[in-house]
Short mmCIF file of C-alpha atoms in Angstrom, two decimals:
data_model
loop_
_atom_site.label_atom_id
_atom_site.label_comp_id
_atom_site.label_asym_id
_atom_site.label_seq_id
_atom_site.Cartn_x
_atom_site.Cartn_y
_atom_site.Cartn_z
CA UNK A 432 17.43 -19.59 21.69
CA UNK A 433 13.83 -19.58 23.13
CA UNK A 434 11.03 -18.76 20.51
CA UNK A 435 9.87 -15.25 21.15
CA UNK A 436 6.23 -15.85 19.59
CA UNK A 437 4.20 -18.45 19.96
CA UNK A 438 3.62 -19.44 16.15
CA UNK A 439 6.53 -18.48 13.81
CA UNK A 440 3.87 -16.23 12.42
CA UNK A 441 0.82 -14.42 12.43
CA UNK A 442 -0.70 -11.73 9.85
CA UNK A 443 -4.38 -10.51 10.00
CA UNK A 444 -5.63 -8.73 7.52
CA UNK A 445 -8.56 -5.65 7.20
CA UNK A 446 -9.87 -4.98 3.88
CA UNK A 447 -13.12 -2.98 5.34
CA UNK A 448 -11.67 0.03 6.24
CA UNK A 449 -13.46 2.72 8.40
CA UNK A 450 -12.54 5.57 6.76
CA UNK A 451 -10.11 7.06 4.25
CA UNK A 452 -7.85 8.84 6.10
CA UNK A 453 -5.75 6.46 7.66
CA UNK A 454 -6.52 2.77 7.71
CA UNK A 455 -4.97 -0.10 9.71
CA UNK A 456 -4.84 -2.87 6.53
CA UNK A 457 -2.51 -5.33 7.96
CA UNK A 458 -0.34 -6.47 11.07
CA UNK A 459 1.70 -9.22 11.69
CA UNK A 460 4.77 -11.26 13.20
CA UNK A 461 7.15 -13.45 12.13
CA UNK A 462 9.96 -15.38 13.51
CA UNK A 463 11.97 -16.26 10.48
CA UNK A 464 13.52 -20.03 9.71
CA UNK A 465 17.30 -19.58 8.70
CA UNK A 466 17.04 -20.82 5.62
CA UNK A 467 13.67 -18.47 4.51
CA UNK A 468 14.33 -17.11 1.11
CA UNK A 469 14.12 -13.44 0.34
CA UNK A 470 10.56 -12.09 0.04
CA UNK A 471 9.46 -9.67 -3.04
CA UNK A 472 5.55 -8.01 -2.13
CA UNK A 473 4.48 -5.81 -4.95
CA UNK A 474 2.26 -3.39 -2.37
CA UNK A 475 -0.26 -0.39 -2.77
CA UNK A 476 0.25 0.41 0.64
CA UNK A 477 2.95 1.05 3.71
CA UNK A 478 4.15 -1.46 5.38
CA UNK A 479 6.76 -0.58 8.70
CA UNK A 480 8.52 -3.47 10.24
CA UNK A 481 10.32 -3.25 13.67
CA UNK A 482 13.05 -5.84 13.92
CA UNK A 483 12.48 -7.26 17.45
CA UNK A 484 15.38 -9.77 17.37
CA UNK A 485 17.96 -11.26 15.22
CA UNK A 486 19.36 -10.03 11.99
CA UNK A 487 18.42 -9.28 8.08
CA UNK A 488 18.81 -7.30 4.86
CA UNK A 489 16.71 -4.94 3.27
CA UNK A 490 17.23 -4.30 -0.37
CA UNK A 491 15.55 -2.00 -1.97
CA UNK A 492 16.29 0.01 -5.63
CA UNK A 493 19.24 -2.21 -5.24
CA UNK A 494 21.09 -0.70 -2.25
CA UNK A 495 21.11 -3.52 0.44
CA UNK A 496 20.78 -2.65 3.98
CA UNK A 497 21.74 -4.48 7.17
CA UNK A 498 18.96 -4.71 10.12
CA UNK A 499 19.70 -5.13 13.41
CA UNK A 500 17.73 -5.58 16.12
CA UNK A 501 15.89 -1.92 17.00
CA UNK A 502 15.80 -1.16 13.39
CA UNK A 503 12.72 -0.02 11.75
CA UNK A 504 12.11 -0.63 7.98
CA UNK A 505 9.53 0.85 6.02
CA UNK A 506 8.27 -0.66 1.98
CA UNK A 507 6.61 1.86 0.67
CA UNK A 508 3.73 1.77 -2.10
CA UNK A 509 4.53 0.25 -5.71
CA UNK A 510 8.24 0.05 -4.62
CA UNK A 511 10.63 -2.83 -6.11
CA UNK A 512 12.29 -4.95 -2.80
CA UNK A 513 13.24 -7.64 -1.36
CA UNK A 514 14.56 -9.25 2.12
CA UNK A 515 15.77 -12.02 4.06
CA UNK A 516 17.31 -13.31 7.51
CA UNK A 517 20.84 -13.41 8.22
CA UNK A 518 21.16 -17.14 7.82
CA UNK A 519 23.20 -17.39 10.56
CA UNK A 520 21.36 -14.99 12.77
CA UNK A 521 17.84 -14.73 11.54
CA UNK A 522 15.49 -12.20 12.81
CA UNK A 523 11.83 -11.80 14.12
CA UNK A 524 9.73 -8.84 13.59
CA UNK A 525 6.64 -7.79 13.97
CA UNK A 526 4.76 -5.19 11.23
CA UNK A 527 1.94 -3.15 10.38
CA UNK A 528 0.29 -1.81 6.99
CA UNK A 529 -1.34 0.90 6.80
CA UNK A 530 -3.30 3.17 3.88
CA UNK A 531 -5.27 6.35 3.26
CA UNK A 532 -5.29 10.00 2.14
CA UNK A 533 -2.89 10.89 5.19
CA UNK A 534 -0.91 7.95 5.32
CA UNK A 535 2.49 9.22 3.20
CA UNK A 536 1.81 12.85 5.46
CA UNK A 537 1.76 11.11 8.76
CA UNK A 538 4.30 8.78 8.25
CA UNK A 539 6.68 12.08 7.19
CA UNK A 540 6.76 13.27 10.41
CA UNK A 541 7.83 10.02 11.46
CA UNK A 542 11.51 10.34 9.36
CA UNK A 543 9.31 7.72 6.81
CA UNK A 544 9.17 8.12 3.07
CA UNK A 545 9.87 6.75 -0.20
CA UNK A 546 13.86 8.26 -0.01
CA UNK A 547 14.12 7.38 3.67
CA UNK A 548 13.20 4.21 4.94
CA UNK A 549 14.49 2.86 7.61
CA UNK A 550 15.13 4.50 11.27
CA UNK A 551 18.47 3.23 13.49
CA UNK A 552 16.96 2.55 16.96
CA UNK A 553 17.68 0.29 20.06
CA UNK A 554 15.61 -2.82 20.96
CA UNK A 555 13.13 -0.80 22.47
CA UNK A 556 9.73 -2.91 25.01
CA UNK A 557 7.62 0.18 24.54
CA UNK A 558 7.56 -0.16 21.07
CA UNK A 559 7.73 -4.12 20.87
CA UNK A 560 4.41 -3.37 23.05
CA UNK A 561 2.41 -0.90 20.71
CA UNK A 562 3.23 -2.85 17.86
CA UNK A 563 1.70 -6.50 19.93
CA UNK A 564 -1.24 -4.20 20.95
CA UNK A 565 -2.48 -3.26 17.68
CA UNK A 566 -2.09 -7.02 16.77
CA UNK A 567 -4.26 -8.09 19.90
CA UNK A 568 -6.90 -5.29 19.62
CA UNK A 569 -7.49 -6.02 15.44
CA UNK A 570 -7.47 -9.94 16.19
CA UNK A 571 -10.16 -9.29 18.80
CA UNK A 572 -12.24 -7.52 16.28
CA UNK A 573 -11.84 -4.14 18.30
CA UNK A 574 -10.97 -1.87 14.88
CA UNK A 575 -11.03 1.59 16.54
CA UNK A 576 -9.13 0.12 19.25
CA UNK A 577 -6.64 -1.22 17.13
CA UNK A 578 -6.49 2.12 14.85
CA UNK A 579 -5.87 4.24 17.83
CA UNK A 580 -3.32 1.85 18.94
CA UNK A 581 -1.19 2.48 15.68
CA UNK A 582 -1.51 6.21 15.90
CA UNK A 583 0.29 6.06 19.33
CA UNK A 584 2.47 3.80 17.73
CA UNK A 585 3.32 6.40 14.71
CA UNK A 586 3.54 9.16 17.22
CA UNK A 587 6.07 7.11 19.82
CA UNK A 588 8.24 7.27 16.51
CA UNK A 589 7.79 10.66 15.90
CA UNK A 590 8.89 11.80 19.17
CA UNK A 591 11.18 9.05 20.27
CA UNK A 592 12.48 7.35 17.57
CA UNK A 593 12.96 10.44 14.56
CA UNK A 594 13.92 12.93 17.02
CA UNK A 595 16.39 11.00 18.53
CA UNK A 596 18.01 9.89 15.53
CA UNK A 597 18.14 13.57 14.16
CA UNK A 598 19.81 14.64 17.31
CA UNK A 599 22.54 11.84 16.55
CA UNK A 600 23.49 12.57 13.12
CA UNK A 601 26.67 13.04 11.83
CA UNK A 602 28.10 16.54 10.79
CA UNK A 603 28.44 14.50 7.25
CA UNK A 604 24.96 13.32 7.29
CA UNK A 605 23.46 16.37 7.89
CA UNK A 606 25.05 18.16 4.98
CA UNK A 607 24.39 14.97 2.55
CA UNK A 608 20.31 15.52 3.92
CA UNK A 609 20.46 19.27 3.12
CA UNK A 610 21.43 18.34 -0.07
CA UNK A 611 18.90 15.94 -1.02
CA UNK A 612 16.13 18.33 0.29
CA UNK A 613 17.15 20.38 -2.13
CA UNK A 614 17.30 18.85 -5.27
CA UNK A 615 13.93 17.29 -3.57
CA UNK A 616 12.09 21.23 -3.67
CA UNK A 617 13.97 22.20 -6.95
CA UNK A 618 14.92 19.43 -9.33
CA UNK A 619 12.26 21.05 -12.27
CA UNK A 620 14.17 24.36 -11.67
CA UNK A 621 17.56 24.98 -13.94
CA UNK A 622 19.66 24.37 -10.67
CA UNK A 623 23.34 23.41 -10.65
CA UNK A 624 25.78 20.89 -8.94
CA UNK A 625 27.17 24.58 -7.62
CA UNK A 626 23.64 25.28 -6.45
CA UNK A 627 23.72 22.49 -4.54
CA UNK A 628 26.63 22.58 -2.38
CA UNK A 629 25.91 26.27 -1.76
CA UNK A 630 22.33 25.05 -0.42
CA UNK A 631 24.01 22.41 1.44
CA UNK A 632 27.08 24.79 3.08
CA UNK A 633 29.95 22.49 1.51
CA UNK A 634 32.03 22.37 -1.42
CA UNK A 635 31.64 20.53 -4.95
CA UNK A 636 34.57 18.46 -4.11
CA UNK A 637 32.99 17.36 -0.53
CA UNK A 638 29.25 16.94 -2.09
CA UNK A 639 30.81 14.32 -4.81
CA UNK A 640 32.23 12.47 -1.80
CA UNK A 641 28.89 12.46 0.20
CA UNK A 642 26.78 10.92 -2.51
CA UNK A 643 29.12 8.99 -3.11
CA UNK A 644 29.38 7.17 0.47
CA UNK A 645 25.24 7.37 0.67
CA UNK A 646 24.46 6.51 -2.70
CA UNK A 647 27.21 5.06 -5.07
CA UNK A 648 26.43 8.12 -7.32
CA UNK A 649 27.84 11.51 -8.38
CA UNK A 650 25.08 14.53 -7.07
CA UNK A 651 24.84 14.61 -11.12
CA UNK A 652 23.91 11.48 -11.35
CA UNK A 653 21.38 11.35 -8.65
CA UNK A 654 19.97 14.88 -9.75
CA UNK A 655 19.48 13.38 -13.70
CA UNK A 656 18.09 9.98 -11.93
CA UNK A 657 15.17 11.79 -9.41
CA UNK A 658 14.39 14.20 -12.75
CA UNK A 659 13.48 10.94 -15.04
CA UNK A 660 11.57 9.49 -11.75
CA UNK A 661 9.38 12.35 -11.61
CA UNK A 662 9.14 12.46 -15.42
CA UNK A 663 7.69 8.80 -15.20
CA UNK A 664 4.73 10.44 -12.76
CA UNK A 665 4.03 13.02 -15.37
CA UNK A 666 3.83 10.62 -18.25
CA UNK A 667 1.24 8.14 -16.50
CA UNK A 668 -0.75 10.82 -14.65
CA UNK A 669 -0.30 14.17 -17.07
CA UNK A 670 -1.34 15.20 -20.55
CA UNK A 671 1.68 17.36 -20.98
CA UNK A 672 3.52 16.49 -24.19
CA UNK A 673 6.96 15.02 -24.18
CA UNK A 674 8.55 18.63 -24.47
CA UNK A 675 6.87 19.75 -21.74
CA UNK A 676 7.67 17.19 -19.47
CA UNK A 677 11.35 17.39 -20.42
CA UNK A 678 11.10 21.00 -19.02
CA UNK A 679 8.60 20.33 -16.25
CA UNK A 680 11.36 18.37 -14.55
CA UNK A 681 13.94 20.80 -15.21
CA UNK A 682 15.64 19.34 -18.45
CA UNK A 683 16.08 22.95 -20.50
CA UNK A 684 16.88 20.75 -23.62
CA UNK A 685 14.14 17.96 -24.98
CA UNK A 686 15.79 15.99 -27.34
CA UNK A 687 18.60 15.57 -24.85
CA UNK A 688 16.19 14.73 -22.28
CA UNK A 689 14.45 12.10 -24.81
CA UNK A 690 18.33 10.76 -25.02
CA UNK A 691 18.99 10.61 -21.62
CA UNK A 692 15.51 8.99 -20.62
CA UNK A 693 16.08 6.40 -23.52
CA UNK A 694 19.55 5.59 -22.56
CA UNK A 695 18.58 5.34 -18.77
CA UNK A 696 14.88 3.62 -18.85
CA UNK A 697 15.72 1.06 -22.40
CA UNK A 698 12.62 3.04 -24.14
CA UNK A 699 11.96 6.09 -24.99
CA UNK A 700 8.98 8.52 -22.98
CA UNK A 701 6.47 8.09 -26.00
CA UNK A 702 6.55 4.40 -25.75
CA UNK A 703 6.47 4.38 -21.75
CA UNK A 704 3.25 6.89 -21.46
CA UNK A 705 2.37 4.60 -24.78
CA UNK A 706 2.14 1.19 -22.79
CA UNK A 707 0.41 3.15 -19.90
CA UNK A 708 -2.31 3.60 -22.06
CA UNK A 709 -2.56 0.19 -23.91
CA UNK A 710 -2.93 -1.08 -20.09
CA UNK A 711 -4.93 1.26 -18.78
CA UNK A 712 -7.89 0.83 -22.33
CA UNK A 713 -7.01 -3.37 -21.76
CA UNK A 714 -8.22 -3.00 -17.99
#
């Protein structure tokens, strides 16, 4: 097969951002060797691939994912994952990182975020191109250049990547999304499995099956597992007690939720927000 980049790879780097609101911190390219072993990059910012050619996985809070060529894949911030070329198959892709204050908005609208990360497209030149350009315009020094380049970029997703993939889900996909958006706008509310598939337009019997082809868990399950995520954010960044927080993220009973966070996490919420605070006076 004939190489598709010059060098098997090429990253650039901008740690002098111009602003705040959105900055371009990194872009690269890579055509990966067969036997490449899986990557793990413990991140404080976005970083979108676009598979260009080839094949990979994309693992991430342990679900693995297959990438074809098309694909988009997106690591967000602070997020535990890993991934590698299909030995047989390997891919090539080309990527850009990107921070700021409207970063996690922007890329939103794009069908991007911490639950949804990766966007089923075709091998697509018009977005091989934007994605080369911002390379090209940052290695020249040309910053504004290269941060205008990557908003067109972001909005050719938007508007012909997101959209097109909405339009194309399934019947079952769409009621498995309305679902998630809700427990997503009410999980520190006293809602119900019941509440759910009424929200949704299904069944309880149909809801079990849809999380359970999209994400190996009952809707219980996932509800009790988002819940003890969000407690986590309250416990680093809040000075509500441990009662509170129980109820802040919809558990109506605390010493069950100090149970169920124990049993799930391997410590209990007083000795997470505890170690929090040994690192943060240490630092």
């Amino acid at each position: 097969m004939a190489k598709l980049f010059e060098k098997e790879i090429g990253i650039l780097i901008d740690d002098e951002p111009i602003g705040n609101e959105l900055q371009l911190y990194e872009c690269g390219f890579e055509e990966c060797r067969p036997t490449k072993p899986y990557e793990f990059i413990p991140i404080d910012y976005w970083v979108l691939h676009y598979c260009i050619d080839g094949e990979g996985y994309f693992q991430i809070r342990d679900k693995q994912n297959h990438i074809h060529p098309g694909d988009l894949f997106m690591i967000p911030p602070h997020t535990k994952n890993k991934y590698f070329p299909m030995p047989s198959n390997p891919w090539s892709y080309r990527w850009i990182g990107i921070k700021g204050t409207l970063a996690k908005r922007i890329l939103h609208t794009c069908g991007l975020s911490s639950e949804h990360y990766i966007l089923h497209h075709k091998v697509d030149s018009r977005l091989e191109h934007l994605f080369e350009t911002v390379y090209d315009d940052l290695k020249s020094q040309h910053k504004l250049k290269a941060l205008g380049v990557t908003i067109q970029l972001l909005d050719y997703i938007q508007h012909n990547v997101y959209n097109n993939e909405k339009d194309e889900l399934t019947s079952s996909e769409l009621y498995f999304n309305q679902a998630i958006h809700f427990i997503h706008k009410n999980y520190f509310n006293n809602i119900s499995i019941a509440d759910i598939a009424t929200a949704a337009n299904i069944d309880r019997t149909y809801m079990y099956k849809l999380f359970q082809k999209y994400t190996k868990q009952s809707p219980s399950q996932y509800l009790q597992q988002y819940r003890l995520e969000k407690a986590n954010i309250l416990l680093r960044k809040s000075p509500l007690n441990i009662t509170d927080v129980s109820y802040a993220v919809g558990f109506q009973n605390p010493p069950y939720f100090t149970k169920l966070y124990t049993q799930y996490w391997g410590i209990t919420p007083s000795e997470y927000r505890k170690g929090f605070l040994l690192q943060d006076n240490n630092d």
